[in-house]
Amino acid sequence: MNKKRDLLIHYDEDKQKFIFYMLDIDRTAELRAKTFDGVSPDVSFFKEKSPEEAERILGSSVFAALDRGSNTKVGIRDYESESEEVMQARLVEAKIAAEKGDPEAQFELYMHYHSQTLRFGLQNDLDRAEAMLLASVNAGYPNAISAFENWPLVKEAAESRIQRETKD
């Protein structure tokens, strides 16, 4: 029987090549366990689309992710601008859902506000992050409960970032 495998895509910026690795899942398990879950659409999302549309969505997502993590952009299109537009639309949707008590949206906003805290060093963003995390935890959302275990350390690091920003 074939072993289940993960796909690792490496963008070699110097050689301007993509390298696709197929790795046994036991070799990637620790990495996946320690990495942010990221975007994880259900297969059903893609099956609802035409094959061409599903491939386009997945391909553009891969190119956008590779560009986001690269110094030398792939340059197929301006994914950063497009991504920002999509992110802003998603943020509006998440805020509406969070106000209605959706714990997944609350957790998404926690991650957003925490990221904003690390980027800009604003106490207000950290306060919002904490409020959204606690709301999601109180609703029993598993990812929030897991994240809350490390909240004291995460909060301390964010507060250090805020302190550095206010000193400058």
mmCIF file of C-alpha atoms in Angstrom:
data_model
loop_
_atom_site.group_PDB
_atom_site.id
_atom_site.type_symbol
_atom_site.label_atom_id
_atom_site.label_comp_id
_atom_site.label_asym_id
_atom_site.label_seq_id
_atom_site.Cartn_x
_atom_site.Cartn_y
_atom_site.Cartn_z
ATOM 1 C CA MET A 1 0.000 0.000 0.000
ATOM 2 C CA ASN A 2 1.227 3.507 -0.793
ATOM 3 C CA LYS A 3 1.988 5.737 2.174
ATOM 4 C CA LYS A 4 0.069 8.954 2.514
ATOM 5 C CA ARG A 5 2.205 11.923 1.476
ATOM 6 C CA ASP A 6 2.245 15.698 1.789
ATOM 7 C CA LEU A 7 3.189 18.140 -0.921
ATOM 8 C CA LEU A 8 5.870 20.694 -0.086
ATOM 9 C CA ILE A 9 6.365 23.509 -2.582
ATOM 10 C CA HIS A 10 9.673 25.341 -2.444
ATOM 11 C CA TYR A 11 10.286 28.533 -4.391
ATOM 12 C CA ASP A 12 14.008 28.868 -5.112
ATOM 13 C CA GLU A 13 14.208 32.600 -5.662
ATOM 14 C CA ASP A 14 17.843 32.549 -6.824
ATOM 15 C CA LYS A 15 17.238 29.955 -9.534
ATOM 16 C CA GLN A 16 13.685 31.152 -10.231
ATOM 17 C CA LYS A 17 12.337 27.609 -9.951
ATOM 18 C CA PHE A 18 9.581 25.850 -8.109
ATOM 19 C CA ILE A 19 10.500 22.533 -6.532
ATOM 20 C CA PHE A 20 7.746 20.116 -5.548
ATOM 21 C CA TYR A 21 8.570 17.552 -2.878
ATOM 22 C CA MET A 22 6.383 14.599 -1.935
ATOM 23 C CA LEU A 23 7.104 13.680 1.692
ATOM 24 C CA ASP A 24 5.713 10.891 3.863
ATOM 25 C CA ILE A 25 3.275 12.434 6.327
ATOM 26 C CA ASP A 26 5.251 11.049 9.262
ATOM 27 C CA ARG A 27 8.155 13.299 8.145
ATOM 28 C CA THR A 28 5.944 16.397 8.133
ATOM 29 C CA ALA A 29 3.771 15.669 11.203
ATOM 30 C CA GLU A 30 5.908 17.629 13.665
ATOM 31 C CA LEU A 31 6.168 20.594 11.311
ATOM 32 C CA ARG A 32 2.407 20.636 10.710
ATOM 33 C CA ALA A 33 1.735 20.366 14.451
ATOM 34 C CA LYS A 34 3.866 23.432 15.200
ATOM 35 C CA THR A 35 2.679 25.575 12.301
ATOM 36 C CA PHE A 36 -0.307 27.891 12.141
ATOM 37 C CA ASP A 37 -3.195 26.083 10.470
ATOM 38 C CA GLY A 38 -3.351 28.650 7.720
ATOM 39 C CA VAL A 39 -5.982 28.534 5.037
ATOM 40 C CA SER A 40 -7.759 25.203 4.961
ATOM 41 C CA PRO A 41 -10.702 25.127 2.554
ATOM 42 C CA ASP A 42 -12.766 21.973 2.438
ATOM 43 C CA VAL A 43 -12.520 19.826 -0.669
ATOM 44 C CA SER A 44 -16.253 20.397 -1.087
ATOM 45 C CA PHE A 45 -15.524 24.099 -1.711
ATOM 46 C CA PHE A 46 -13.514 23.143 -4.802
ATOM 47 C CA LYS A 47 -15.926 20.433 -5.945
ATOM 48 C CA GLU A 48 -18.702 23.040 -6.089
ATOM 49 C CA LYS A 49 -16.690 24.847 -8.769
ATOM 50 C CA SER A 50 -15.900 23.865 -12.317
ATOM 51 C CA PRO A 51 -12.548 22.065 -12.621
ATOM 52 C CA GLU A 52 -11.057 25.136 -14.302
ATOM 53 C CA GLU A 53 -12.301 27.478 -11.567
ATOM 54 C CA ALA A 54 -11.123 25.154 -8.777
ATOM 55 C CA GLU A 55 -7.669 24.945 -10.356
ATOM 56 C CA ARG A 56 -7.566 28.729 -10.823
ATOM 57 C CA ILE A 57 -8.475 29.378 -7.185
ATOM 58 C CA LEU A 58 -5.959 26.884 -5.834
ATOM 59 C CA GLY A 59 -3.224 28.066 -8.198
ATOM 60 C CA SER A 60 -3.707 31.733 -7.389
ATOM 61 C CA SER A 61 -3.708 30.862 -3.680
ATOM 62 C CA VAL A 62 -0.385 29.056 -4.045
ATOM 63 C CA PHE A 63 1.191 31.898 -6.037
ATOM 64 C CA ALA A 64 -0.081 34.463 -3.528
ATOM 65 C CA ALA A 65 1.339 32.468 -0.598
ATOM 66 C CA LEU A 66 4.692 32.044 -2.332
ATOM 67 C CA ASP A 67 4.862 35.766 -3.105
ATOM 68 C CA ARG A 68 3.946 36.655 0.467
ATOM 69 C CA GLY A 69 6.876 34.641 1.820
ATOM 70 C CA SER A 70 9.430 35.719 -0.767
ATOM 71 C CA ASN A 71 11.853 38.562 -1.222
ATOM 72 C CA THR A 72 11.819 38.129 -4.993
ATOM 73 C CA LYS A 73 8.166 37.973 -6.022
ATOM 74 C CA VAL A 74 7.013 35.458 -8.601
ATOM 75 C CA GLY A 75 5.339 38.345 -10.390
ATOM 76 C CA ILE A 76 2.464 36.544 -12.099
ATOM 77 C CA ARG A 77 0.184 39.346 -10.818
ATOM 78 C CA ASP A 78 0.016 41.776 -7.903
ATOM 79 C CA TYR A 79 -1.177 39.236 -5.343
ATOM 80 C CA GLU A 80 -0.382 41.531 -2.437
ATOM 81 C CA SER A 81 -2.929 44.137 -3.540
ATOM 82 C CA GLU A 82 -5.513 41.500 -4.427
ATOM 83 C CA SER A 83 -4.905 39.722 -1.154
ATOM 84 C CA GLU A 84 -5.387 42.966 0.770
ATOM 85 C CA GLU A 85 -8.757 43.534 -0.920
ATOM 86 C CA VAL A 86 -9.891 39.992 -0.118
ATOM 87 C CA MET A 87 -8.578 40.313 3.436
ATOM 88 C CA GLN A 88 -10.522 43.527 4.001
ATOM 89 C CA ALA A 89 -13.728 41.953 2.687
ATOM 90 C CA ARG A 90 -13.175 38.888 4.882
ATOM 91 C CA LEU A 91 -12.514 41.131 7.873
ATOM 92 C CA VAL A 92 -15.872 42.869 7.403
ATOM 93 C CA GLU A 93 -17.592 39.465 7.185
ATOM 94 C CA ALA A 94 -15.769 38.242 10.294
ATOM 95 C CA LYS A 95 -16.753 41.333 12.290
ATOM 96 C CA ILE A 96 -20.409 40.850 11.416
ATOM 97 C CA ALA A 97 -20.277 37.140 12.281
ATOM 98 C CA ALA A 98 -18.346 37.787 15.507
ATOM 99 C CA GLU A 99 -20.955 40.317 16.647
ATOM 100 C CA LYS A 100 -23.545 37.571 16.155
ATOM 101 C CA GLY A 101 -21.513 35.274 18.423
ATOM 102 C CA ASP A 102 -19.724 33.110 15.838
ATOM 103 C CA PRO A 103 -16.731 31.693 17.759
ATOM 104 C CA GLU A 104 -14.760 30.905 14.593
ATOM 105 C CA ALA A 105 -15.106 34.517 13.439
ATOM 106 C CA GLN A 106 -14.151 35.702 16.919
ATOM 107 C CA PHE A 107 -11.024 33.575 16.740
ATOM 108 C CA GLU A 108 -10.243 34.911 13.276
ATOM 109 C CA LEU A 109 -10.513 38.457 14.637
ATOM 110 C CA TYR A 110 -8.297 37.527 17.571
ATOM 111 C CA MET A 111 -5.603 36.464 15.106
ATOM 112 C CA HIS A 112 -6.103 39.625 13.049
ATOM 113 C CA TYR A 113 -5.869 41.987 16.015
ATOM 114 C CA HIS A 114 -2.906 40.122 17.460
ATOM 115 C CA SER A 115 -1.131 40.409 14.115
ATOM 116 C CA GLN A 116 -1.949 44.128 14.032
ATOM 117 C CA THR A 117 -0.481 44.472 17.521
ATOM 118 C CA LEU A 118 2.767 42.914 16.366
ATOM 119 C CA ARG A 119 2.854 45.090 13.244
ATOM 120 C CA PHE A 120 1.963 48.446 14.769
ATOM 121 C CA GLY A 121 2.440 48.084 18.524
ATOM 122 C CA LEU A 122 -0.940 49.460 19.587
ATOM 123 C CA GLN A 123 -2.509 48.571 22.941
ATOM 124 C CA ASN A 124 -6.003 48.952 21.491
ATOM 125 C CA ASP A 125 -5.335 46.094 19.036
ATOM 126 C CA LEU A 126 -4.060 43.868 21.851
ATOM 127 C CA ASP A 127 -7.163 44.627 23.917
ATOM 128 C CA ARG A 128 -9.383 43.698 20.966
ATOM 129 C CA ALA A 129 -7.372 40.522 20.365
ATOM 130 C CA GLU A 130 -7.802 39.463 23.973
ATOM 131 C CA ALA A 131 -11.541 40.217 23.957
ATOM 132 C CA MET A 132 -12.082 38.176 20.786
ATOM 133 C CA LEU A 133 -9.973 35.286 22.090
ATOM 134 C CA LEU A 134 -11.899 35.194 25.367
ATOM 135 C CA ALA A 135 -15.245 35.340 23.563
ATOM 136 C CA SER A 136 -14.210 32.436 21.344
ATOM 137 C CA VAL A 137 -12.880 30.449 24.318
ATOM 138 C CA ASN A 138 -16.109 31.044 26.236
ATOM 139 C CA ALA A 139 -18.042 29.722 23.246
ATOM 140 C CA GLY A 140 -15.929 26.548 23.360
ATOM 141 C CA TYR A 141 -14.095 26.975 20.037
ATOM 142 C CA PRO A 142 -11.275 24.349 20.110
ATOM 143 C CA ASN A 143 -8.637 26.471 18.317
ATOM 144 C CA ALA A 144 -9.274 29.326 20.734
ATOM 145 C CA ILE A 145 -9.030 27.029 23.734
ATOM 146 C CA SER A 146 -5.723 25.722 22.423
ATOM 147 C CA ALA A 147 -4.415 29.249 21.741
ATOM 148 C CA PHE A 148 -5.536 30.399 25.186
ATOM 149 C CA GLU A 149 -3.124 27.952 26.810
ATOM 150 C CA ASN A 150 -0.265 30.121 25.527
ATOM 151 C CA TRP A 151 -2.029 33.466 25.914
ATOM 152 C CA PRO A 152 0.050 34.703 28.863
ATOM 153 C CA LEU A 153 3.270 34.285 26.861
ATOM 154 C CA VAL A 154 1.733 35.627 23.659
ATOM 155 C CA LYS A 155 0.310 38.629 25.502
ATOM 156 C CA GLU A 156 3.630 39.320 27.221
ATOM 157 C CA ALA A 157 5.457 39.322 23.876
ATOM 158 C CA ALA A 158 2.844 41.655 22.397
ATOM 159 C CA GLU A 159 3.110 43.987 25.382
ATOM 160 C CA SER A 160 6.878 44.072 24.887
ATOM 161 C CA ARG A 161 6.269 45.074 21.272
ATOM 162 C CA ILE A 162 3.943 47.852 22.429
ATOM 163 C CA GLN A 163 6.562 49.073 24.925
ATOM 164 C CA ARG A 164 9.203 49.234 22.191
ATOM 165 C CA GLU A 165 6.832 51.203 19.965
ATOM 166 C CA THR A 166 6.017 53.745 22.667
ATOM 167 C CA LYS A 167 9.735 54.294 23.428
ATOM 168 C CA ASP A 168 10.529 55.203 19.813
#
